[in-house]
XYZ file of C-alpha atoms in Angstrom:
213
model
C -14.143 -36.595 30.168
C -11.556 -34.521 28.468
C -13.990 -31.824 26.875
C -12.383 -28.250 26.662
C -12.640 -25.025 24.554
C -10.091 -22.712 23.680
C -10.452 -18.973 23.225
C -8.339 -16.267 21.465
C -7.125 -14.120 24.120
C -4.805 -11.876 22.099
C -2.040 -12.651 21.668
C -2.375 -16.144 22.356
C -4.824 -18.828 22.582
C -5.682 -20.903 25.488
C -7.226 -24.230 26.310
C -9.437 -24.564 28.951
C -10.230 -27.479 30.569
C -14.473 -27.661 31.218
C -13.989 -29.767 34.083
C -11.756 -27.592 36.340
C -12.845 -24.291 34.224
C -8.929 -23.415 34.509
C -6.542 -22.471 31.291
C -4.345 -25.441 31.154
C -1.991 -24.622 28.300
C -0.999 -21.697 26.289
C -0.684 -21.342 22.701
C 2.112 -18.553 22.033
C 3.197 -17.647 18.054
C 0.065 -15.738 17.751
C -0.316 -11.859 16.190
C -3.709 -11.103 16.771
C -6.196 -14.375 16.698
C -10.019 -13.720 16.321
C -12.141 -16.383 15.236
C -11.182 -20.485 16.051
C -12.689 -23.980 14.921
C -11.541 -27.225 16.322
C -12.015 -30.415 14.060
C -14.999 -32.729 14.625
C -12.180 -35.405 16.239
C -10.468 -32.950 17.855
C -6.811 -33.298 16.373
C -6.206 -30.089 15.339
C -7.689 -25.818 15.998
C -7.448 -23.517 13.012
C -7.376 -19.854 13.919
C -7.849 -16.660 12.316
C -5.383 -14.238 12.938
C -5.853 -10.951 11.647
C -1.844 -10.221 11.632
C -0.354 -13.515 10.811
C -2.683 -15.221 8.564
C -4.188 -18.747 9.230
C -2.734 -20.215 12.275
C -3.204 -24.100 12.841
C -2.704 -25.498 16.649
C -2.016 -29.294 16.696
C -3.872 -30.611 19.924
C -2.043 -33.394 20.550
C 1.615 -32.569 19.786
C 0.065 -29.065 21.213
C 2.697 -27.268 18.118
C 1.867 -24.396 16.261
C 2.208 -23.384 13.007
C 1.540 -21.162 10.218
C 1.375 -23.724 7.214
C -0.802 -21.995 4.358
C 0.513 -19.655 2.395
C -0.017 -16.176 3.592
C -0.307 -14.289 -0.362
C -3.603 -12.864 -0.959
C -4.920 -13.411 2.961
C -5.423 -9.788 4.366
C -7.142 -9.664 8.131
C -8.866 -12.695 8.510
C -11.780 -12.718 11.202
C -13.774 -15.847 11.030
C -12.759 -19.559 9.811
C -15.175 -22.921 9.818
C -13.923 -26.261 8.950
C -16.525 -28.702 7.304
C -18.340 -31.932 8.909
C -15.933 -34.114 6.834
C -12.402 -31.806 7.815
C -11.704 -31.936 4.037
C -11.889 -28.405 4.098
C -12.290 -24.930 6.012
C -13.436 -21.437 4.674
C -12.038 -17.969 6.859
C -13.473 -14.343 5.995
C -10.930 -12.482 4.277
C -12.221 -9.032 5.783
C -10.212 -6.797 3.750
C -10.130 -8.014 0.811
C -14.264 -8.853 1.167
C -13.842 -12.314 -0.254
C -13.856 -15.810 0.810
C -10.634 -18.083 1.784
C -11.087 -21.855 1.119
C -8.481 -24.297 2.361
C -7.723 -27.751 1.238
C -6.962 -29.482 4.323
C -5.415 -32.219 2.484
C -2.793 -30.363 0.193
C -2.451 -26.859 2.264
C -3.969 -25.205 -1.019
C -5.441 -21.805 -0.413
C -7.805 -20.505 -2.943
C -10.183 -17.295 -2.772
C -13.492 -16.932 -3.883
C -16.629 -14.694 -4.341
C -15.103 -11.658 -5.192
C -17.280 -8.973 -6.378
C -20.392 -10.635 -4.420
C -21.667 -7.777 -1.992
C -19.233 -8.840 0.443
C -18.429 -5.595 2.623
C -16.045 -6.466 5.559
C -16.909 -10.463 5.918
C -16.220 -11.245 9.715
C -17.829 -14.580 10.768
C -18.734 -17.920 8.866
C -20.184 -20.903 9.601
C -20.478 -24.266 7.541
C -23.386 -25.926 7.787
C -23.696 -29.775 9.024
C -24.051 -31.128 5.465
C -21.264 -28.759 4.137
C -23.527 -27.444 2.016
C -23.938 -23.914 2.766
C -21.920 -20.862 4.344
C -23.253 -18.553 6.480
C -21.494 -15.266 6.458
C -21.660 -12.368 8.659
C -21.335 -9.510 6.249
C -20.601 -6.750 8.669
C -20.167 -3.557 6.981
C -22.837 -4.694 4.677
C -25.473 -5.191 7.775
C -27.208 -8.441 6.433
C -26.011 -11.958 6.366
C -25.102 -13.997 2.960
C -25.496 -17.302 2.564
C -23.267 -19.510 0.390
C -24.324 -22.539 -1.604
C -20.868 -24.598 -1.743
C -22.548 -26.629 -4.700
C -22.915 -24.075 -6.930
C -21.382 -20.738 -5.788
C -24.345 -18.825 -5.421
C -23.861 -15.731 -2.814
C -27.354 -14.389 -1.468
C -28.392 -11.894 0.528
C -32.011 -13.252 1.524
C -32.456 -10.700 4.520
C -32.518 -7.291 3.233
C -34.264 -5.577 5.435
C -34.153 -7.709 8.885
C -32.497 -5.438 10.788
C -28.822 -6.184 11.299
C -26.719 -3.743 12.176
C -23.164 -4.838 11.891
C -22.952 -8.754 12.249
C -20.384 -10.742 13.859
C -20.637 -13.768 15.112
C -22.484 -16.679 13.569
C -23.360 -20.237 13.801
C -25.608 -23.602 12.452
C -27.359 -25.252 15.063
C -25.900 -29.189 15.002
C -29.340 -30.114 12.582
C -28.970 -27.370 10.009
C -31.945 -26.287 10.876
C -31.184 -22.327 12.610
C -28.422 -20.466 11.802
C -27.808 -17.653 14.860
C -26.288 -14.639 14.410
C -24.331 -12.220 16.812
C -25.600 -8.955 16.234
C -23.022 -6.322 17.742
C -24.267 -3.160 17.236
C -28.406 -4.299 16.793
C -27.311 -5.396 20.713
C -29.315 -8.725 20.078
C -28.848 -12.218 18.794
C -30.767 -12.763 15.381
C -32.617 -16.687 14.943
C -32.696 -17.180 11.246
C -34.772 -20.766 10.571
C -32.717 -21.813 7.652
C -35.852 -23.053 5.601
C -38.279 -20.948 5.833
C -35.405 -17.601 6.100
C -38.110 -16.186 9.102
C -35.862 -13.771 10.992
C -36.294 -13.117 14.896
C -34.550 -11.055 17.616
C -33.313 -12.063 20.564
C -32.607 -8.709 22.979
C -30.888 -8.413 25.994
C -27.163 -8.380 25.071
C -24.419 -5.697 25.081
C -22.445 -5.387 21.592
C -22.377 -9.089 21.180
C -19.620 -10.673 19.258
C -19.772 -14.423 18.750
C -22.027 -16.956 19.475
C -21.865 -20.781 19.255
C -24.927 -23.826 19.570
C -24.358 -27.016 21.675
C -24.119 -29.796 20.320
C -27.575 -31.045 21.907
């Protein structure tokens, strides 16, 4: 069993190995890295760093790099890379617009300008690649993103968030969760029927993730 996890632990990133629970490596090259996402086969980490752009970690040469190009990409928090790896999307928080990568030609494009994004921090892609979920932070709700047809919508309005962070699908599609950092709870959105609870008991949360179970 080789499972791991990395986390950003400014300003580098390190694996960690789940069956010893020890760091065993080291990424260096890093400014200041927030949010991660490791390909479904494992190959390869892309991370958001707020100071150098999009950083991509190759896990089996273990190299890092810097290989998009950095114009228009201004403190990126969150980054997701879809079911099929054709793809990845990062929050571009200061520019309050979307970052979409083609993971086959390097392209970066930007998107959903002018949208009600305010401060974009985390995103999630959903299982089918259909949707975005975006943690709109200085906006206090969560927008969801229908890759199929652009749409940006805001279908919580009054649910209670109070600056959003963190954010994740559950492996069906079915529940999207949602760090809630200064609510000090973890929102449960069910994705169809867009009924919002809150989960309390949490200080200033910050990210959250769903197993793969």
């Amino acid at each position: 069993d080789n499972a791991f996890f990395l986390v950003s632990d400014s300003p580098t990133v390190k694996h960690v190995d789940t069956n010893t629970n020890t760091a065993t490596r080291t990424y260096k090259g890093f400014g200041y890295p927030y949010g991660l996402d490791i390909s479904p086969d494992t190959s390869f980490a892309l991370v958001a760093d707020s100071w150098k752009g999009i950083g991509h970690i190759d896990l089996r040469t273990h190299q890092v790099s810097f290989p998009y190009p950095r114009e228009g990409i201004k403190y990126p928090c969150g980054i997701s890379i879809s079911s099929d790896a054709s793809f990845a999307l990062f929050t571009n928080g200061d520019k309050n617009n979307i970052g979409r990568i083609n993971l086959r030609t390097n392209k970066v494009t930007f998107h959903y300008d002018n949208t009600g994004l305010k401060e974009p921090w985390g995103i999630a892609i959903s299982p089918d690649s259909r949707h975005a979920a975006v943690a709109n932070r200085s906006g206090n709700n969560i927008a969801l993103v229908d890759l199929q047809t652009d749409e940006v919508s805001f279908p919580f309005p009054d649910a209670g968030f109070n600056k959003p962070q963190g954010v994740a699908f559950s492996p069906n599609g079915a529940l999207v969760l949602v760090a809630n950092d200064e609510g000090n709870n973890v929102a449960r959105i069910d994705f169809h029927t867009r009924q919002v609870t809150f989960l309390g008991g949490f200080h200033r949360p910050n990210g959250v993730s769903v197993s793969r179970d």
